[in-house]
């Protein structure tokens, strides 16, 4: 009677199985045919940055029995406001949102009792003191503050962007070093790096909505900070790892 023996599994099969398991255990890694390992990683960085740009939205409005009368009052107020803003070289001013609305009689909706006209003035500057002084002045001349917003200027965003690219790249490389050491690799080679535009410049501007006392000469301001975040993706190749022998169970 002949005894049937199971066919031995080649050591090479066990070795390949072990290497495949190791690759699966390291997220974003793949073993190439030449024995190197390709790592796909994401480097990230984030920082809090003091806002250096201020936007103020102001409103002037008038109500009168005739629409033309209300419009004339609003036009006078806005022309005077623009003239005062022009005296501040560091302030950019523009008018937005002109509207005319009929005020109906509460008992007879077909009857118009008055007309209300409104126009907005947007002021932008990096000179907080100068803009605050102008806002206080305009508050005393028929304009009220609707909104104050702080943000980063394009120049500040670009300045921080360059430094943050370096920080994100260093984060990516440090991750690669940790994985390479665990593989026993001796060298790392960068294959490609991608910087997606949508991953940069996501500031969260501080929005301020404040009720201003008309008698106040200048509003109290706190610029706050914006949060900038940046990430980049890269592929690196880990080289020089010794062949790993895996003992079958």
Tab-separated table of C-alpha atoms in Angstrom:
chain	number	residue	atom	x	y	z
A	1	UNK	CA	0.000	0.000	0.000
A	2	UNK	CA	1.424	3.371	-1.089
A	3	UNK	CA	1.297	6.384	1.124
A	4	UNK	CA	0.320	9.654	-0.568
A	5	UNK	CA	2.380	12.636	0.452
A	6	UNK	CA	1.219	16.248	0.139
A	7	UNK	CA	3.219	18.269	-2.351
A	8	UNK	CA	5.600	20.668	-0.541
A	9	UNK	CA	4.940	24.366	-1.058
A	10	UNK	CA	8.010	26.105	-2.506
A	11	UNK	CA	9.769	28.524	-0.165
A	12	UNK	CA	9.523	31.197	-2.879
A	13	UNK	CA	5.711	31.111	-2.637
A	14	UNK	CA	5.852	31.673	1.118
A	15	UNK	CA	8.289	34.523	0.647
A	16	UNK	CA	6.108	36.308	-1.903
A	17	UNK	CA	3.082	35.809	0.317
A	18	UNK	CA	4.940	37.341	3.272
A	19	UNK	CA	6.082	40.342	1.243
A	20	UNK	CA	2.556	40.907	-0.032
A	21	UNK	CA	1.223	40.796	3.516
A	22	UNK	CA	3.847	43.323	4.595
A	23	UNK	CA	2.853	45.656	1.758
A	24	UNK	CA	-0.793	45.430	2.744
A	25	UNK	CA	0.135	46.248	6.330
A	26	UNK	CA	1.660	49.587	5.213
A	27	UNK	CA	-1.016	51.939	3.845
A	28	UNK	CA	-0.108	53.582	0.570
A	29	UNK	CA	2.770	51.246	-0.268
A	30	UNK	CA	3.430	48.876	-3.167
A	31	UNK	CA	6.334	46.524	-3.877
A	32	UNK	CA	7.824	46.937	-7.372
A	33	UNK	CA	9.259	44.201	-9.537
A	34	UNK	CA	12.810	45.448	-8.786
A	35	UNK	CA	12.302	44.948	-5.048
A	36	UNK	CA	11.795	48.604	-4.180
A	37	UNK	CA	8.666	49.844	-2.436
A	38	UNK	CA	6.637	52.813	-3.673
A	39	UNK	CA	4.979	54.905	-0.957
A	40	UNK	CA	1.986	57.158	-1.654
A	41	UNK	CA	1.603	59.697	1.151
A	42	UNK	CA	-0.033	63.022	2.064
A	43	UNK	CA	1.804	65.802	3.882
A	44	UNK	CA	-0.220	68.403	5.793
A	45	UNK	CA	0.276	71.624	7.708
A	46	UNK	CA	-1.919	74.247	9.367
A	47	UNK	CA	-1.310	77.608	11.016
A	48	UNK	CA	-3.157	80.496	12.646
A	49	UNK	CA	-2.423	83.826	10.961
A	50	UNK	CA	-3.341	87.310	12.157
A	51	UNK	CA	-5.768	89.000	9.759
A	52	UNK	CA	-4.328	92.036	7.997
A	53	UNK	CA	-7.295	93.160	5.878
A	54	UNK	CA	-10.536	94.809	6.970
A	55	UNK	CA	-13.825	95.233	5.100
A	56	UNK	CA	-16.637	97.427	6.407
A	57	UNK	CA	-20.131	97.547	4.916
A	58	UNK	CA	-22.039	100.761	5.659
A	59	UNK	CA	-25.583	101.768	4.744
A	60	UNK	CA	-27.381	105.027	4.145
A	61	UNK	CA	-31.150	105.174	3.759
A	62	UNK	CA	-33.949	107.717	3.614
A	63	UNK	CA	-37.745	107.615	3.702
A	64	UNK	CA	-40.038	110.243	2.142
A	65	UNK	CA	-43.550	110.552	0.639
A	66	UNK	CA	-41.979	110.781	-2.832
A	67	UNK	CA	-39.419	108.305	-4.142
A	68	UNK	CA	-37.416	111.088	-5.803
A	69	UNK	CA	-37.066	112.930	-2.492
A	70	UNK	CA	-35.784	109.833	-0.681
A	71	UNK	CA	-33.405	109.047	-3.552
A	72	UNK	CA	-32.006	112.579	-3.515
A	73	UNK	CA	-31.241	112.308	0.199
A	74	UNK	CA	-29.474	108.964	-0.224
A	75	UNK	CA	-27.494	110.287	-3.193
A	76	UNK	CA	-26.317	113.314	-1.193
A	77	UNK	CA	-25.242	111.147	1.739
A	78	UNK	CA	-23.351	108.732	-0.504
A	79	UNK	CA	-21.600	111.464	-2.494
A	80	UNK	CA	-20.414	113.050	0.753
A	81	UNK	CA	-19.262	109.657	2.076
A	82	UNK	CA	-17.283	108.910	-1.093
A	83	UNK	CA	-15.629	112.326	-0.896
A	84	UNK	CA	-14.529	111.655	2.696
A	85	UNK	CA	-13.289	108.170	1.777
A	86	UNK	CA	-11.225	109.652	-1.076
A	87	UNK	CA	-9.223	111.590	1.514
A	88	UNK	CA	-7.812	108.261	2.800
A	89	UNK	CA	-5.312	106.921	0.266
A	90	UNK	CA	-5.135	103.499	1.946
A	91	UNK	CA	-8.917	102.957	1.753
A	92	UNK	CA	-10.691	101.499	-1.282
A	93	UNK	CA	-14.389	102.461	-1.530
A	94	UNK	CA	-17.207	101.240	-3.772
A	95	UNK	CA	-20.995	101.524	-3.753
A	96	UNK	CA	-23.184	98.399	-3.914
A	97	UNK	CA	-26.821	97.388	-3.463
A	98	UNK	CA	-29.032	100.363	-4.384
A	99	UNK	CA	-32.720	99.644	-3.658
A	100	UNK	CA	-36.086	101.465	-3.605
A	101	UNK	CA	-39.031	100.077	-1.634
A	102	UNK	CA	-42.631	101.229	-1.279
A	103	UNK	CA	-44.068	101.473	2.256
A	104	UNK	CA	-47.735	100.491	2.115
A	105	UNK	CA	-50.540	101.571	4.448
A	106	UNK	CA	-51.158	98.895	7.065
A	107	UNK	CA	-54.961	99.154	6.603
A	108	UNK	CA	-55.038	99.641	2.835
A	109	UNK	CA	-52.277	97.732	1.029
A	110	UNK	CA	-53.120	99.473	-2.241
A	111	UNK	CA	-52.085	102.797	-0.763
A	112	UNK	CA	-48.418	103.848	-0.587
A	113	UNK	CA	-47.580	106.003	2.403
A	114	UNK	CA	-43.885	106.517	1.697
A	115	UNK	CA	-40.831	105.375	-0.221
A	116	UNK	CA	-37.632	104.033	1.273
A	117	UNK	CA	-34.344	104.169	-0.607
A	118	UNK	CA	-31.162	102.438	0.533
A	119	UNK	CA	-27.592	102.151	-0.728
A	120	UNK	CA	-24.527	100.373	0.651
A	121	UNK	CA	-20.900	101.491	0.774
A	122	UNK	CA	-18.081	98.932	0.996
A	123	UNK	CA	-14.750	100.075	2.432
A	124	UNK	CA	-11.557	97.972	2.252
A	125	UNK	CA	-8.149	98.620	3.773
A	126	UNK	CA	-5.159	97.164	5.555
A	127	UNK	CA	-4.898	100.340	7.643
A	128	UNK	CA	-7.181	99.453	10.554
A	129	UNK	CA	-6.686	102.743	12.382
A	130	UNK	CA	-7.329	104.864	9.301
A	131	UNK	CA	-10.396	102.894	8.275
A	132	UNK	CA	-11.739	102.892	11.822
A	133	UNK	CA	-11.371	106.670	11.952
A	134	UNK	CA	-13.204	107.047	8.622
A	135	UNK	CA	-16.025	104.735	9.760
A	136	UNK	CA	-16.466	106.743	12.930
A	137	UNK	CA	-16.673	109.927	10.887
A	138	UNK	CA	-19.208	108.508	8.457
A	139	UNK	CA	-21.391	107.280	11.317
A	140	UNK	CA	-21.925	110.925	12.203
A	141	UNK	CA	-23.060	111.725	8.644
A	142	UNK	CA	-26.101	109.519	8.036
A	143	UNK	CA	-24.319	106.185	7.521
A	144	UNK	CA	-24.556	103.138	9.779
A	145	UNK	CA	-22.337	100.056	10.034
A	146	UNK	CA	-23.960	96.858	8.753
A	147	UNK	CA	-20.997	94.488	8.906
A	148	UNK	CA	-17.283	94.296	9.648
A	149	UNK	CA	-15.175	91.457	8.266
A	150	UNK	CA	-11.499	90.635	8.759
A	151	UNK	CA	-9.434	88.476	6.410
A	152	UNK	CA	-5.969	87.963	4.930
A	153	UNK	CA	-4.656	90.052	2.063
A	154	UNK	CA	-3.507	88.222	-1.101
A	155	UNK	CA	0.091	89.217	-0.288
A	156	UNK	CA	-0.083	87.664	3.184
A	157	UNK	CA	-1.671	84.481	1.830
A	158	UNK	CA	1.104	84.113	-0.753
A	159	UNK	CA	3.807	84.738	1.844
A	160	UNK	CA	2.460	82.019	4.146
A	161	UNK	CA	1.789	79.660	1.242
A	162	UNK	CA	5.470	79.368	0.385
A	163	UNK	CA	6.442	78.534	3.980
A	164	UNK	CA	3.568	76.074	4.342
A	165	UNK	CA	4.598	74.163	1.224
A	166	UNK	CA	7.956	73.512	2.906
A	167	UNK	CA	6.235	72.409	6.128
A	168	UNK	CA	3.866	70.026	4.313
A	169	UNK	CA	6.749	68.570	2.309
A	170	UNK	CA	8.753	67.956	5.485
A	171	UNK	CA	5.718	66.207	7.022
A	172	UNK	CA	5.457	63.965	3.955
A	173	UNK	CA	9.166	63.106	4.028
A	174	UNK	CA	9.106	62.306	7.754
A	175	UNK	CA	6.263	59.849	7.196
A	176	UNK	CA	8.275	58.268	4.399
A	177	UNK	CA	11.344	57.958	6.644
A	178	UNK	CA	9.343	56.143	9.332
A	179	UNK	CA	7.947	53.625	6.843
A	180	UNK	CA	11.298	53.187	5.107
A	181	UNK	CA	12.991	52.361	8.420
A	182	UNK	CA	10.308	49.769	9.195
A	183	UNK	CA	11.033	48.146	5.819
A	184	UNK	CA	14.782	48.178	6.400
A	185	UNK	CA	15.294	50.490	3.411
A	186	UNK	CA	18.425	52.667	3.228
A	187	UNK	CA	17.388	55.343	0.725
A	188	UNK	CA	14.328	57.279	-0.421
A	189	UNK	CA	13.785	58.662	-3.909
A	190	UNK	CA	10.997	61.150	-4.716
A	191	UNK	CA	9.008	60.146	-7.794
A	192	UNK	CA	6.428	62.948	-7.961
A	193	UNK	CA	4.676	65.531	-5.800
A	194	UNK	CA	1.237	67.052	-6.408
A	195	UNK	CA	-0.057	70.258	-4.818
A	196	UNK	CA	-3.854	70.395	-5.355
A	197	UNK	CA	-5.019	74.018	-5.501
A	198	UNK	CA	-8.254	73.232	-3.672
A	199	UNK	CA	-6.308	72.117	-0.588
A	200	UNK	CA	-4.793	75.534	-0.010
A	201	UNK	CA	-6.087	78.769	1.347
A	202	UNK	CA	-9.180	77.854	3.277
A	203	UNK	CA	-9.208	80.748	5.677
A	204	UNK	CA	-12.080	81.137	8.105
A	205	UNK	CA	-12.452	84.935	8.318
A	206	UNK	CA	-13.695	86.392	11.575
A	207	UNK	CA	-17.132	87.867	10.852
A	208	UNK	CA	-18.227	90.685	13.120
A	209	UNK	CA	-21.770	92.100	13.182
A	210	UNK	CA	-21.905	94.952	15.669
A	211	UNK	CA	-24.561	97.442	16.680
A	212	UNK	CA	-22.799	100.785	16.641
A	213	UNK	CA	-23.785	103.706	18.858
A	214	UNK	CA	-24.382	106.588	16.466
A	215	UNK	CA	-22.643	108.928	18.901
A	216	UNK	CA	-19.458	106.820	18.883
A	217	UNK	CA	-16.557	108.396	17.036
A	218	UNK	CA	-14.835	105.116	16.207
A	219	UNK	CA	-15.891	101.451	16.508
A	220	UNK	CA	-14.022	99.027	18.749
A	221	UNK	CA	-12.239	96.479	16.557
A	222	UNK	CA	-10.585	93.086	17.032
A	223	UNK	CA	-9.104	91.608	13.846
A	224	UNK	CA	-8.682	88.022	15.083
A	225	UNK	CA	-7.041	85.236	13.064
A	226	UNK	CA	-7.644	83.064	10.024
A	227	UNK	CA	-6.802	79.354	9.811
A	228	UNK	CA	-4.757	78.364	6.773
A	229	UNK	CA	-4.320	74.711	5.840
A	230	UNK	CA	-2.340	73.105	3.042
A	231	UNK	CA	-1.775	69.526	1.931
A	232	UNK	CA	0.198	67.878	-0.837
A	233	UNK	CA	0.419	64.334	-2.159
A	234	UNK	CA	3.613	62.575	-3.135
A	235	UNK	CA	5.038	59.248	-4.243
A	236	UNK	CA	8.426	58.137	-2.938
A	237	UNK	CA	10.430	55.000	-3.587
A	238	UNK	CA	12.087	53.147	-0.702
A	239	UNK	CA	15.313	51.463	-1.819
A	240	UNK	CA	17.903	49.150	-0.301
A	241	UNK	CA	15.665	46.972	1.850
A	242	UNK	CA	17.028	43.494	2.524
A	243	UNK	CA	15.040	40.506	1.356
A	244	UNK	CA	12.754	39.403	4.146
A	245	UNK	CA	12.596	35.708	4.856
A	246	UNK	CA	9.199	34.590	6.092
A	247	UNK	CA	8.997	31.281	7.945
A	248	UNK	CA	5.892	29.292	6.997
A	249	UNK	CA	3.522	28.279	9.746
